[in-house]
Amino acid sequence: QVQLVESGGGLVLPGGSLRLSCAASGSISSIVLMGWYRQAPGKQRELVAHVGRDGSTYYTASVKGRFTISRDNAKNTMYLQMNSLKAEDTAVYYCKCIFPSGSWGQGTQVTVSS
């Protein structure tokens, strides 16, 4: 089972951009589905986006058109490009192997505030 480490979070102004990275300890080429989740204070963890081994993608409605998920199997890394960030995007972001199912990373904090 690969271990995942998120990075790239930080404090950004509304309308700004961040790129999150999810580095795997081993090969992700056999991972059928990988995704990004987030958990805001006082709220349940929610799926933000997922990407298939074939590059197919899904986005939750609130981020569609602003976020882009991608994966680089050669680098064993998944990304989340976040543009036009809003205050409501503030959360801890986690990456996860969805299928086959894997463990959670430690998360990376994203704070959108002026």
PDB file of N, CA and C in Angstrom:
ATOM      1  N   GLN A   1       0.849  -1.190   0.000  1.00  0.00           N
ATOM      2  CA  GLN A   1       0.000   0.000   0.000  1.00  0.00           C
ATOM      3  C   GLN A   1       0.889   1.246   0.000  1.00  0.00           C
ATOM      4  N   VAL A   2       0.649   2.136  -0.971  1.00  0.00           N
ATOM      5  CA  VAL A   2       1.463   3.339  -1.036  1.00  0.00           C
ATOM      6  C   VAL A   2       1.057   4.324   0.049  1.00  0.00           C
ATOM      7  N   GLN A   3       2.027   5.076   0.508  1.00  0.00           N
ATOM      8  CA  GLN A   3       1.773   6.162   1.447  1.00  0.00           C
ATOM      9  C   GLN A   3       1.760   7.462   0.662  1.00  0.00           C
ATOM     10  N   LEU A   4       0.882   8.378   1.075  1.00  0.00           N
ATOM     11  CA  LEU A   4       0.706   9.631   0.351  1.00  0.00           C
ATOM     12  C   LEU A   4       1.076  10.812   1.235  1.00  0.00           C
ATOM     13  N   VAL A   5       1.725  11.805   0.648  1.00  0.00           N
ATOM     14  CA  VAL A   5       2.104  13.017   1.370  1.00  0.00           C
ATOM     15  C   VAL A   5       1.662  14.226   0.564  1.00  0.00           C
ATOM     16  N   GLU A   6       0.797  15.047   1.171  1.00  0.00           N
ATOM     17  CA  GLU A   6       0.315  16.256   0.517  1.00  0.00           C
ATOM     18  C   GLU A   6       1.237  17.435   0.812  1.00  0.00           C
ATOM     19  N   SER A   7       1.290  18.373  -0.119  1.00  0.00           N
ATOM     20  CA  SER A   7       2.049  19.607   0.078  1.00  0.00           C
ATOM     21  C   SER A   7       1.459  20.693  -0.819  1.00  0.00           C
ATOM     22  N   GLY A   8       1.878  21.928  -0.563  1.00  0.00           N
ATOM     23  CA  GLY A   8       1.474  23.026  -1.424  1.00  0.00           C
ATOM     24  C   GLY A   8       0.414  23.948  -0.849  1.00  0.00           C
ATOM     25  N   GLY A   9      -0.084  23.631   0.334  1.00  0.00           N
ATOM     26  CA  GLY A   9      -1.084  24.493   0.942  1.00  0.00           C
ATOM     27  C   GLY A   9      -0.479  25.787   1.439  1.00  0.00           C
ATOM     28  N   GLY A  10      -1.352  26.687   1.881  1.00  0.00           N
ATOM     29  CA  GLY A  10      -0.878  27.955   2.412  1.00  0.00           C
ATOM     30  C   GLY A  10      -1.992  28.965   2.528  1.00  0.00           C
ATOM     31  N   LEU A  11      -1.590  30.206   2.773  1.00  0.00           N
ATOM     32  CA  LEU A  11      -2.537  31.320   2.886  1.00  0.00           C
ATOM     33  C   LEU A  11      -2.539  32.077   1.558  1.00  0.00           C
ATOM     34  N   VAL A  12      -3.718  32.312   1.027  1.00  0.00           N
ATOM     35  CA  VAL A  12      -3.836  32.985  -0.268  1.00  0.00           C
ATOM     36  C   VAL A  12      -5.009  33.950  -0.225  1.00  0.00           C
ATOM     37  N   LEU A  13      -4.895  35.025  -0.987  1.00  0.00           N
ATOM     38  CA  LEU A  13      -5.987  36.001  -1.070  1.00  0.00           C
ATOM     39  C   LEU A  13      -7.125  35.453  -1.906  1.00  0.00           C
ATOM     40  N   PRO A  14      -8.350  35.899  -1.637  1.00  0.00           N
ATOM     41  CA  PRO A  14      -9.465  35.526  -2.526  1.00  0.00           C
ATOM     42  C   PRO A  14      -9.139  35.877  -3.978  1.00  0.00           C
ATOM     43  N   GLY A  15      -9.449  34.944  -4.871  1.00  0.00           N
ATOM     44  CA  GLY A  15      -9.116  35.109  -6.276  1.00  0.00           C
ATOM     45  C   GLY A  15      -7.755  34.572  -6.660  1.00  0.00           C
ATOM     46  N   GLY A  16      -6.979  34.181  -5.678  1.00  0.00           N
ATOM     47  CA  GLY A  16      -5.643  33.667  -5.933  1.00  0.00           C
ATOM     48  C   GLY A  16      -5.637  32.202  -6.331  1.00  0.00           C
ATOM     49  N   SER A  17      -4.428  31.672  -6.485  1.00  0.00           N
ATOM     50  CA  SER A  17      -4.243  30.289  -6.939  1.00  0.00           C
ATOM     51  C   SER A  17      -3.242  29.551  -6.056  1.00  0.00           C
ATOM     52  N   LEU A  18      -3.428  28.250  -5.989  1.00  0.00           N
ATOM     53  CA  LEU A  18      -2.476  27.348  -5.337  1.00  0.00           C
ATOM     54  C   LEU A  18      -2.446  26.049  -6.127  1.00  0.00           C
ATOM     55  N   ARG A  19      -1.314  25.357  -6.066  1.00  0.00           N
ATOM     56  CA  ARG A  19      -1.238  24.018  -6.628  1.00  0.00           C
ATOM     57  C   ARG A  19      -0.812  23.050  -5.533  1.00  0.00           C
ATOM     58  N   LEU A  20      -1.688  22.089  -5.276  1.00  0.00           N
ATOM     59  CA  LEU A  20      -1.393  21.049  -4.303  1.00  0.00           C
ATOM     60  C   LEU A  20      -0.755  19.852  -5.005  1.00  0.00           C
ATOM     61  N   SER A  21       0.155  19.205  -4.293  1.00  0.00           N
ATOM     62  CA  SER A  21       0.788  17.994  -4.796  1.00  0.00           C
ATOM     63  C   SER A  21       0.556  16.854  -3.820  1.00  0.00           C
ATOM     64  N   CYS A  22       0.468  15.662  -4.352  1.00  0.00           N
ATOM     65  CA  CYS A  22       0.296  14.452  -3.551  1.00  0.00           C
ATOM     66  C   CYS A  22       1.336  13.455  -4.039  1.00  0.00           C
ATOM     67  N   ALA A  23       2.390  13.294  -3.254  1.00  0.00           N
ATOM     68  CA  ALA A  23       3.485  12.419  -3.642  1.00  0.00           C
ATOM     69  C   ALA A  23       3.297  11.039  -3.021  1.00  0.00           C
ATOM     70  N   ALA A  24       3.410  10.023  -3.850  1.00  0.00           N
ATOM     71  CA  ALA A  24       3.239   8.643  -3.387  1.00  0.00           C
ATOM     72  C   ALA A  24       4.592   7.991  -3.131  1.00  0.00           C
ATOM     73  N   SER A  25       4.605   7.074  -2.163  1.00  0.00           N
ATOM     74  CA  SER A  25       5.851   6.388  -1.804  1.00  0.00           C
ATOM     75  C   SER A  25       6.212   5.306  -2.804  1.00  0.00           C
ATOM     76  N   GLY A  26       5.264   4.948  -3.666  1.00  0.00           N
ATOM     77  CA  GLY A  26       5.512   3.927  -4.662  1.00  0.00           C
ATOM     78  C   GLY A  26       4.744   4.219  -5.932  1.00  0.00           C
ATOM     79  N   SER A  27       4.717   3.269  -6.808  1.00  0.00           N
ATOM     80  CA  SER A  27       4.062   3.463  -8.101  1.00  0.00           C
ATOM     81  C   SER A  27       2.558   3.642  -7.963  1.00  0.00           C
ATOM     82  N   ILE A  28       2.024   4.608  -8.718  1.00  0.00           N
ATOM     83  CA  ILE A  28       0.579   4.818  -8.728  1.00  0.00           C
ATOM     84  C   ILE A  28      -0.034   4.363 -10.043  1.00  0.00           C
ATOM     85  N   SER A  29       0.762   3.794 -10.912  1.00  0.00           N
ATOM     86  CA  SER A  29       0.267   3.430 -12.235  1.00  0.00           C
ATOM     87  C   SER A  29      -0.848   2.391 -12.187  1.00  0.00           C
ATOM     88  N   SER A  30      -0.883   1.580 -11.143  1.00  0.00           N
ATOM     89  CA  SER A  30      -1.921   0.564 -11.013  1.00  0.00           C
ATOM     90  C   SER A  30      -3.130   1.040 -10.205  1.00  0.00           C
ATOM     91  N   ILE A  31      -3.053   2.268  -9.672  1.00  0.00           N
ATOM     92  CA  ILE A  31      -4.168   2.813  -8.896  1.00  0.00           C
ATOM     93  C   ILE A  31      -5.235   3.290  -9.866  1.00  0.00           C
ATOM     94  N   VAL A  32      -6.400   2.660  -9.818  1.00  0.00           N
ATOM     95  CA  VAL A  32      -7.456   2.934 -10.780  1.00  0.00           C
ATOM     96  C   VAL A  32      -8.025   4.338 -10.595  1.00  0.00           C
ATOM     97  N   LEU A  33      -8.211   4.735  -9.329  1.00  0.00           N
ATOM     98  CA  LEU A  33      -8.858   6.012  -9.046  1.00  0.00           C
ATOM     99  C   LEU A  33      -8.196   6.679  -7.856  1.00  0.00           C
ATOM    100  N   MET A  34      -7.822   7.946  -8.025  1.00  0.00           N
ATOM    101  CA  MET A  34      -7.240   8.744  -6.938  1.00  0.00           C
ATOM    102  C   MET A  34      -8.032  10.039  -6.816  1.00  0.00           C
ATOM    103  N   GLY A  35      -8.058  10.584  -5.600  1.00  0.00           N
ATOM    104  CA  GLY A  35      -8.860  11.785  -5.431  1.00  0.00           C
ATOM    105  C   GLY A  35      -8.349  12.738  -4.370  1.00  0.00           C
ATOM    106  N   TRP A  36      -8.909  13.933  -4.411  1.00  0.00           N
ATOM    107  CA  TRP A  36      -8.677  14.965  -3.403  1.00  0.00           C
ATOM    108  C   TRP A  36      -9.965  15.172  -2.618  1.00  0.00           C
ATOM    109  N   TYR A  37      -9.823  15.260  -1.313  1.00  0.00           N
ATOM    110  CA  TYR A  37     -10.920  15.547  -0.403  1.00  0.00           C
ATOM    111  C   TYR A  37     -10.550  16.789   0.392  1.00  0.00           C
ATOM    112  N   ARG A  38     -11.546  17.378   1.045  1.00  0.00           N
ATOM    113  CA  ARG A  38     -11.273  18.489   1.945  1.00  0.00           C
ATOM    114  C   ARG A  38     -12.224  18.443   3.119  1.00  0.00           C
ATOM    115  N   GLN A  39     -11.756  19.026   4.236  1.00  0.00           N
ATOM    116  CA  GLN A  39     -12.574  19.102   5.432  1.00  0.00           C
ATOM    117  C   GLN A  39     -12.416  20.479   6.039  1.00  0.00           C
ATOM    118  N   ALA A  40     -13.515  21.225   6.037  1.00  0.00           N
ATOM    119  CA  ALA A  40     -13.540  22.542   6.648  1.00  0.00           C
ATOM    120  C   ALA A  40     -13.901  22.407   8.118  1.00  0.00           C
ATOM    121  N   PRO A  41     -13.555  23.393   8.940  1.00  0.00           N
ATOM    122  CA  PRO A  41     -13.871  23.318  10.369  1.00  0.00           C
ATOM    123  C   PRO A  41     -15.363  23.115  10.604  1.00  0.00           C
ATOM    124  N   GLY A  42     -15.690  22.120  11.410  1.00  0.00           N
ATOM    125  CA  GLY A  42     -17.075  21.863  11.755  1.00  0.00           C
ATOM    126  C   GLY A  42     -17.881  21.167  10.681  1.00  0.00           C
ATOM    127  N   LYS A  43     -17.230  20.765   9.591  1.00  0.00           N
ATOM    128  CA  LYS A  43     -17.948  20.117   8.494  1.00  0.00           C
ATOM    129  C   LYS A  43     -17.383  18.727   8.228  1.00  0.00           C
ATOM    130  N   GLN A  44     -18.157  17.925   7.520  1.00  0.00           N
ATOM    131  CA  GLN A  44     -17.708  16.593   7.158  1.00  0.00           C
ATOM    132  C   GLN A  44     -16.705  16.671   6.007  1.00  0.00           C
ATOM    133  N   ARG A  45     -15.849  15.674   5.945  1.00  0.00           N
ATOM    134  CA  ARG A  45     -14.905  15.581   4.833  1.00  0.00           C
ATOM    135  C   ARG A  45     -15.698  15.324   3.554  1.00  0.00           C
ATOM    136  N   GLU A  46     -15.340  16.038   2.476  1.00  0.00           N
ATOM    137  CA  GLU A  46     -16.058  15.892   1.221  1.00  0.00           C
ATOM    138  C   GLU A  46     -15.097  15.633   0.068  1.00  0.00           C
ATOM    139  N   LEU A  47     -15.605  14.924  -0.934  1.00  0.00           N
ATOM    140  CA  LEU A  47     -14.829  14.682  -2.142  1.00  0.00           C
ATOM    141  C   LEU A  47     -14.809  15.950  -2.980  1.00  0.00           C
ATOM    142  N   VAL A  48     -13.619  16.361  -3.404  1.00  0.00           N
ATOM    143  CA  VAL A  48     -13.477  17.547  -4.243  1.00  0.00           C
ATOM    144  C   VAL A  48     -13.391  17.148  -5.712  1.00  0.00           C
ATOM    145  N   ALA A  49     -12.536  16.173  -5.996  1.00  0.00           N
ATOM    146  CA  ALA A  49     -12.325  15.740  -7.372  1.00  0.00           C
ATOM    147  C   ALA A  49     -11.637  14.385  -7.372  1.00  0.00           C
ATOM    148  N   HIS A  50     -11.809  13.638  -8.466  1.00  0.00           N
ATOM    149  CA  HIS A  50     -11.036  12.418  -8.635  1.00  0.00           C
ATOM    150  C   HIS A  50     -10.590  12.257 -10.081  1.00  0.00           C
ATOM    151  N   VAL A  51      -9.514  11.470 -10.230  1.00  0.00           N
ATOM    152  CA  VAL A  51      -8.944  11.247 -11.557  1.00  0.00           C
ATOM    153  C   VAL A  51      -8.671   9.759 -11.726  1.00  0.00           C
ATOM    154  N   GLY A  52      -9.072   9.234 -12.869  1.00  0.00           N
ATOM    155  CA  GLY A  52      -8.868   7.833 -13.161  1.00  0.00           C
ATOM    156  C   GLY A  52      -7.512   7.564 -13.783  1.00  0.00           C
ATOM    157  N   ARG A  53      -7.187   6.286 -13.851  1.00  0.00           N
ATOM    158  CA  ARG A  53      -5.921   5.889 -14.469  1.00  0.00           C
ATOM    159  C   ARG A  53      -5.874   6.319 -15.937  1.00  0.00           C
ATOM    160  N   ASP A  54      -7.073   6.414 -16.541  1.00  0.00           N
ATOM    161  CA  ASP A  54      -7.161   6.819 -17.942  1.00  0.00           C
ATOM    162  C   ASP A  54      -7.231   8.329 -18.123  1.00  0.00           C
ATOM    163  N   GLY A  55      -7.145   9.064 -17.003  1.00  0.00           N
ATOM    164  CA  GLY A  55      -7.186  10.524 -17.080  1.00  0.00           C
ATOM    165  C   GLY A  55      -8.567  11.119 -16.979  1.00  0.00           C
ATOM    166  N   SER A  56      -9.586  10.289 -16.877  1.00  0.00           N
ATOM    167  CA  SER A  56     -10.946  10.809 -16.720  1.00  0.00           C
ATOM    168  C   SER A  56     -11.068  11.515 -15.377  1.00  0.00           C
ATOM    169  N   THR A  57     -11.886  12.547 -15.339  1.00  0.00           N
ATOM    170  CA  THR A  57     -11.987  13.361 -14.132  1.00  0.00           C
ATOM    171  C   THR A  57     -13.427  13.589 -13.698  1.00  0.00           C
ATOM    172  N   TYR A  58     -13.565  13.899 -12.412  1.00  0.00           N
ATOM    173  CA  TYR A  58     -14.846  14.289 -11.821  1.00  0.00           C
ATOM    174  C   TYR A  58     -14.564  15.430 -10.863  1.00  0.00           C
ATOM    175  N   TYR A  59     -15.497  16.411 -10.823  1.00  0.00           N
ATOM    176  CA  TYR A  59     -15.386  17.532  -9.891  1.00  0.00           C
ATOM    177  C   TYR A  59     -16.723  17.742  -9.188  1.00  0.00           C
ATOM    178  N   THR A  60     -16.655  18.065  -7.916  1.00  0.00           N
ATOM    179  CA  THR A  60     -17.867  18.474  -7.248  1.00  0.00           C
ATOM    180  C   THR A  60     -18.295  19.826  -7.811  1.00  0.00           C
ATOM    181  N   ALA A  61     -19.573  20.091  -7.762  1.00  0.00           N
ATOM    182  CA  ALA A  61     -20.120  21.258  -8.458  1.00  0.00           C
ATOM    183  C   ALA A  61     -19.470  22.579  -8.025  1.00  0.00           C
ATOM    184  N   SER A  62     -19.148  22.695  -6.747  1.00  0.00           N
ATOM    185  CA  SER A  62     -18.660  23.970  -6.226  1.00  0.00           C
ATOM    186  C   SER A  62     -17.265  24.349  -6.735  1.00  0.00           C
ATOM    187  N   VAL A  63     -16.525  23.394  -7.298  1.00  0.00           N
ATOM    188  CA  VAL A  63     -15.177  23.707  -7.769  1.00  0.00           C
ATOM    189  C   VAL A  63     -15.052  23.582  -9.283  1.00  0.00           C
ATOM    190  N   LYS A  64     -16.083  23.108  -9.937  1.00  0.00           N
ATOM    191  CA  LYS A  64     -16.021  22.878 -11.379  1.00  0.00           C
ATOM    192  C   LYS A  64     -15.718  24.187 -12.094  1.00  0.00           C
ATOM    193  N   GLY A  65     -14.750  24.140 -13.008  1.00  0.00           N
ATOM    194  CA  GLY A  65     -14.356  25.338 -13.740  1.00  0.00           C
ATOM    195  C   GLY A  65     -13.262  26.138 -13.055  1.00  0.00           C
ATOM    196  N   ARG A  66     -12.976  25.830 -11.797  1.00  0.00           N
ATOM    197  CA  ARG A  66     -11.931  26.552 -11.055  1.00  0.00           C
ATOM    198  C   ARG A  66     -10.751  25.651 -10.693  1.00  0.00           C
ATOM    199  N   PHE A  67     -11.029  24.385 -10.425  1.00  0.00           N
ATOM    200  CA  PHE A  67      -9.994  23.434 -10.020  1.00  0.00           C
ATOM    201  C   PHE A  67      -9.710  22.458 -11.166  1.00  0.00           C
ATOM    202  N   THR A  68      -8.451  21.999 -11.236  1.00  0.00           N
ATOM    203  CA  THR A  68      -8.071  20.991 -12.211  1.00  0.00           C
ATOM    204  C   THR A  68      -7.253  19.912 -11.521  1.00  0.00           C
ATOM    205  N   ILE A  69      -7.716  18.674 -11.620  1.00  0.00           N
ATOM    206  CA  ILE A  69      -7.001  17.551 -11.040  1.00  0.00           C
ATOM    207  C   ILE A  69      -6.220  16.852 -12.147  1.00  0.00           C
ATOM    208  N   SER A  70      -5.043  16.359 -11.797  1.00  0.00           N
ATOM    209  CA  SER A  70      -4.238  15.636 -12.777  1.00  0.00           C
ATOM    210  C   SER A  70      -3.321  14.671 -12.033  1.00  0.00           C
ATOM    211  N   ARG A  71      -2.749  13.749 -12.767  1.00  0.00           N
ATOM    212  CA  ARG A  71      -1.804  12.807 -12.184  1.00  0.00           C
ATOM    213  C   ARG A  71      -0.677  12.562 -13.165  1.00  0.00           C
ATOM    214  N   ASP A  72       0.513  12.348 -12.637  1.00  0.00           N
ATOM    215  CA  ASP A  72       1.685  12.030 -13.437  1.00  0.00           C
ATOM    216  C   ASP A  72       2.201  10.690 -12.927  1.00  0.00           C
ATOM    217  N   ASN A  73       1.849   9.630 -13.635  1.00  0.00           N
ATOM    218  CA  ASN A  73       2.219   8.296 -13.167  1.00  0.00           C
ATOM    219  C   ASN A  73       3.738   8.102 -13.170  1.00  0.00           C
ATOM    220  N   ALA A  74       4.441   8.778 -14.071  1.00  0.00           N
ATOM    221  CA  ALA A  74       5.894   8.648 -14.131  1.00  0.00           C
ATOM    222  C   ALA A  74       6.563   9.237 -12.889  1.00  0.00           C
ATOM    223  N   LYS A  75       5.928  10.260 -12.313  1.00  0.00           N
ATOM    224  CA  LYS A  75       6.463  10.908 -11.115  1.00  0.00           C
ATOM    225  C   LYS A  75       5.757  10.441  -9.848  1.00  0.00           C
ATOM    226  N   ASN A  76       4.808   9.529  -9.995  1.00  0.00           N
ATOM    227  CA  ASN A  76       4.046   9.031  -8.836  1.00  0.00           C
ATOM    228  C   ASN A  76       3.444  10.167  -8.022  1.00  0.00           C
ATOM    229  N   THR A  77       2.869  11.128  -8.729  1.00  0.00           N
ATOM    230  CA  THR A  77       2.345  12.323  -8.085  1.00  0.00           C
ATOM    231  C   THR A  77       1.003  12.718  -8.692  1.00  0.00           C
ATOM    232  N   MET A  78       0.109  13.183  -7.837  1.00  0.00           N
ATOM    233  CA  MET A  78      -1.175  13.725  -8.262  1.00  0.00           C
ATOM    234  C   MET A  78      -1.194  15.199  -7.874  1.00  0.00           C
ATOM    235  N   TYR A  79      -1.917  15.982  -8.639  1.00  0.00           N
ATOM    236  CA  TYR A  79      -1.960  17.431  -8.418  1.00  0.00           C
ATOM    237  C   TYR A  79      -3.396  17.942  -8.342  1.00  0.00           C
ATOM    238  N   LEU A  80      -3.530  19.108  -7.714  1.00  0.00           N
ATOM    239  CA  LEU A  80      -4.793  19.832  -7.755  1.00  0.00           C
ATOM    240  C   LEU A  80      -4.462  21.302  -7.950  1.00  0.00           C
ATOM    241  N   GLN A  81      -4.718  21.800  -9.147  1.00  0.00           N
ATOM    242  CA  GLN A  81      -4.542  23.221  -9.446  1.00  0.00           C
ATOM    243  C   GLN A  81      -5.820  23.941  -9.063  1.00  0.00           C
ATOM    244  N   MET A  82      -5.698  24.900  -8.175  1.00  0.00           N
ATOM    245  CA  MET A  82      -6.865  25.620  -7.663  1.00  0.00           C
ATOM    246  C   MET A  82      -6.757  27.090  -8.043  1.00  0.00           C
ATOM    247  N   ASN A  83      -7.680  27.560  -8.853  1.00  0.00           N
ATOM    248  CA  ASN A  83      -7.725  28.956  -9.295  1.00  0.00           C
ATOM    249  C   ASN A  83      -8.983  29.632  -8.776  1.00  0.00           C
ATOM    250  N   SER A  84      -8.979  30.953  -8.817  1.00  0.00           N
ATOM    251  CA  SER A  84     -10.147  31.739  -8.385  1.00  0.00           C
ATOM    252  C   SER A  84     -10.638  31.283  -7.016  1.00  0.00           C
ATOM    253  N   LEU A  85      -9.719  31.165  -6.101  1.00  0.00           N
ATOM    254  CA  LEU A  85     -10.059  30.634  -4.781  1.00  0.00           C
ATOM    255  C   LEU A  85     -10.993  31.566  -4.028  1.00  0.00           C
ATOM    256  N   LYS A  86     -11.873  30.945  -3.254  1.00  0.00           N
ATOM    257  CA  LYS A  86     -12.865  31.660  -2.458  1.00  0.00           C
ATOM    258  C   LYS A  86     -12.672  31.318  -0.983  1.00  0.00           C
ATOM    259  N   ALA A  87     -13.230  32.141  -0.126  1.00  0.00           N
ATOM    260  CA  ALA A  87     -13.117  31.890   1.308  1.00  0.00           C
ATOM    261  C   ALA A  87     -13.672  30.514   1.674  1.00  0.00           C
ATOM    262  N   GLU A  88     -14.715  30.102   0.982  1.00  0.00           N
ATOM    263  CA  GLU A  88     -15.334  28.808   1.289  1.00  0.00           C
ATOM    264  C   GLU A  88     -14.501  27.615   0.846  1.00  0.00           C
ATOM    265  N   ASP A  89     -13.388  27.859   0.169  1.00  0.00           N
ATOM    266  CA  ASP A  89     -12.454  26.780  -0.155  1.00  0.00           C
ATOM    267  C   ASP A  89     -11.500  26.492   0.997  1.00  0.00           C
ATOM    268  N   THR A  90     -11.536  27.313   2.021  1.00  0.00           N
ATOM    269  CA  THR A  90     -10.670  27.109   3.179  1.00  0.00           C
ATOM    270  C   THR A  90     -10.968  25.764   3.832  1.00  0.00           C
ATOM    271  N   ALA A  91      -9.934  24.942   3.971  1.00  0.00           N
ATOM    272  CA  ALA A  91     -10.102  23.595   4.514  1.00  0.00           C
ATOM    273  C   ALA A  91      -8.738  22.914   4.582  1.00  0.00           C
ATOM    274  N   VAL A  92      -8.717  21.757   5.225  1.00  0.00           N
ATOM    275  CA  VAL A  92      -7.563  20.865   5.109  1.00  0.00           C
ATOM    276  C   VAL A  92      -7.846  19.948   3.933  1.00  0.00           C
ATOM    277  N   TYR A  93      -6.890  19.877   3.017  1.00  0.00           N
ATOM    278  CA  TYR A  93      -7.048  19.071   1.815  1.00  0.00           C
ATOM    279  C   TYR A  93      -6.245  17.776   1.957  1.00  0.00           C
ATOM    280  N   TYR A  94      -6.891  16.679   1.596  1.00  0.00           N
ATOM    281  CA  TYR A  94      -6.295  15.355   1.694  1.00  0.00           C
ATOM    282  C   TYR A  94      -6.331  14.664   0.342  1.00  0.00           C
ATOM    283  N   CYS A  95      -5.321  13.855   0.068  1.00  0.00           N
ATOM    284  CA  CYS A  95      -5.381  13.000  -1.106  1.00  0.00           C
ATOM    285  C   CYS A  95      -5.544  11.551  -0.645  1.00  0.00           C
ATOM    286  N   LYS A  96      -6.073  10.739  -1.550  1.00  0.00           N
ATOM    287  CA  LYS A  96      -6.359   9.356  -1.182  1.00  0.00           C
ATOM    288  C   LYS A  96      -6.436   8.486  -2.423  1.00  0.00           C
ATOM    289  N   CYS A  97      -5.981   7.268  -2.284  1.00  0.00           N
ATOM    290  CA  CYS A  97      -6.243   6.245  -3.286  1.00  0.00           C
ATOM    291  C   CYS A  97      -7.655   5.744  -3.019  1.00  0.00           C
ATOM    292  N   ILE A  98      -8.546   5.937  -4.010  1.00  0.00           N
ATOM    293  CA  ILE A  98      -9.950   5.564  -3.824  1.00  0.00           C
ATOM    294  C   ILE A  98     -10.180   4.108  -4.198  1.00  0.00           C
ATOM    295  N   PHE A  99      -9.597   3.681  -5.344  1.00  0.00           N
ATOM    296  CA  PHE A  99      -9.706   2.295  -5.747  1.00  0.00           C
ATOM    297  C   PHE A  99      -8.436   1.847  -6.431  1.00  0.00           C
ATOM    298  N   PRO A 100      -7.772   0.861  -5.905  1.00  0.00           N
ATOM    299  CA  PRO A 100      -7.998   0.235  -4.611  1.00  0.00           C
ATOM    300  C   PRO A 100      -7.888   1.253  -3.469  1.00  0.00           C
ATOM    301  N   SER A 101      -8.651   0.994  -2.434  1.00  0.00           N
ATOM    302  CA  SER A 101      -8.690   1.923  -1.314  1.00  0.00           C
ATOM    303  C   SER A 101      -7.368   1.948  -0.554  1.00  0.00           C
ATOM    304  N   GLY A 102      -6.963   3.150  -0.145  1.00  0.00           N
ATOM    305  CA  GLY A 102      -5.728   3.308   0.605  1.00  0.00           C
ATOM    306  C   GLY A 102      -5.917   4.218   1.800  1.00  0.00           C
ATOM    307  N   SER A 103      -4.856   4.433   2.520  1.00  0.00           N
ATOM    308  CA  SER A 103      -4.929   5.262   3.728  1.00  0.00           C
ATOM    309  C   SER A 103      -4.898   6.751   3.367  1.00  0.00           C
ATOM    310  N   TRP A 104      -5.254   7.583   4.333  1.00  0.00           N
ATOM    311  CA  TRP A 104      -5.235   9.031   4.151  1.00  0.00           C
ATOM    312  C   TRP A 104      -3.834   9.593   4.383  1.00  0.00           C
ATOM    313  N   GLY A 105      -3.540  10.687   3.683  1.00  0.00           N
ATOM    314  CA  GLY A 105      -2.337  11.438   4.000  1.00  0.00           C
ATOM    315  C   GLY A 105      -2.585  12.300   5.223  1.00  0.00           C
ATOM    316  N   GLN A 106      -1.590  13.120   5.576  1.00  0.00           N
ATOM    317  CA  GLN A 106      -1.730  13.953   6.775  1.00  0.00           C
ATOM    318  C   GLN A 106      -2.488  15.237   6.490  1.00  0.00           C
ATOM    319  N   GLY A 107      -2.661  15.582   5.238  1.00  0.00           N
ATOM    320  CA  GLY A 107      -3.407  16.774   4.854  1.00  0.00           C
ATOM    321  C   GLY A 107      -2.529  18.000   4.743  1.00  0.00           C
ATOM    322  N   THR A 108      -3.018  18.989   4.008  1.00  0.00           N
ATOM    323  CA  THR A 108      -2.338  20.272   3.881  1.00  0.00           C
ATOM    324  C   THR A 108      -3.390  21.374   4.001  1.00  0.00           C
ATOM    325  N   GLN A 109      -3.087  22.384   4.806  1.00  0.00           N
ATOM    326  CA  GLN A 109      -4.054  23.439   5.105  1.00  0.00           C
ATOM    327  C   GLN A 109      -4.073  24.474   3.979  1.00  0.00           C
ATOM    328  N   VAL A 110      -5.264  24.787   3.525  1.00  0.00           N
ATOM    329  CA  VAL A 110      -5.480  25.872   2.563  1.00  0.00           C
ATOM    330  C   VAL A 110      -6.376  26.907   3.236  1.00  0.00           C
ATOM    331  N   THR A 111      -5.885  28.132   3.311  1.00  0.00           N
ATOM    332  CA  THR A 111      -6.649  29.213   3.906  1.00  0.00           C
ATOM    333  C   THR A 111      -6.782  30.344   2.897  1.00  0.00           C
ATOM    334  N   VAL A 112      -8.024  30.695   2.588  1.00  0.00           N
ATOM    335  CA  VAL A 112      -8.298  31.777   1.644  1.00  0.00           C
ATOM    336  C   VAL A 112      -8.893  32.932   2.437  1.00  0.00           C
ATOM    337  N   SER A 113      -8.123  34.001   2.541  1.00  0.00           N
ATOM    338  CA  SER A 113      -8.550  35.107   3.389  1.00  0.00           C
ATOM    339  C   SER A 113      -7.822  36.378   2.992  1.00  0.00           C
ATOM    340  N   SER A 114      -8.527  37.508   3.166  1.00  0.00           N
ATOM    341  CA  SER A 114      -7.893  38.800   2.932  1.00  0.00           C
ATOM    342  C   SER A 114      -7.346  39.365   4.236  1.00  0.00           C
TER     343      SER A 114
END
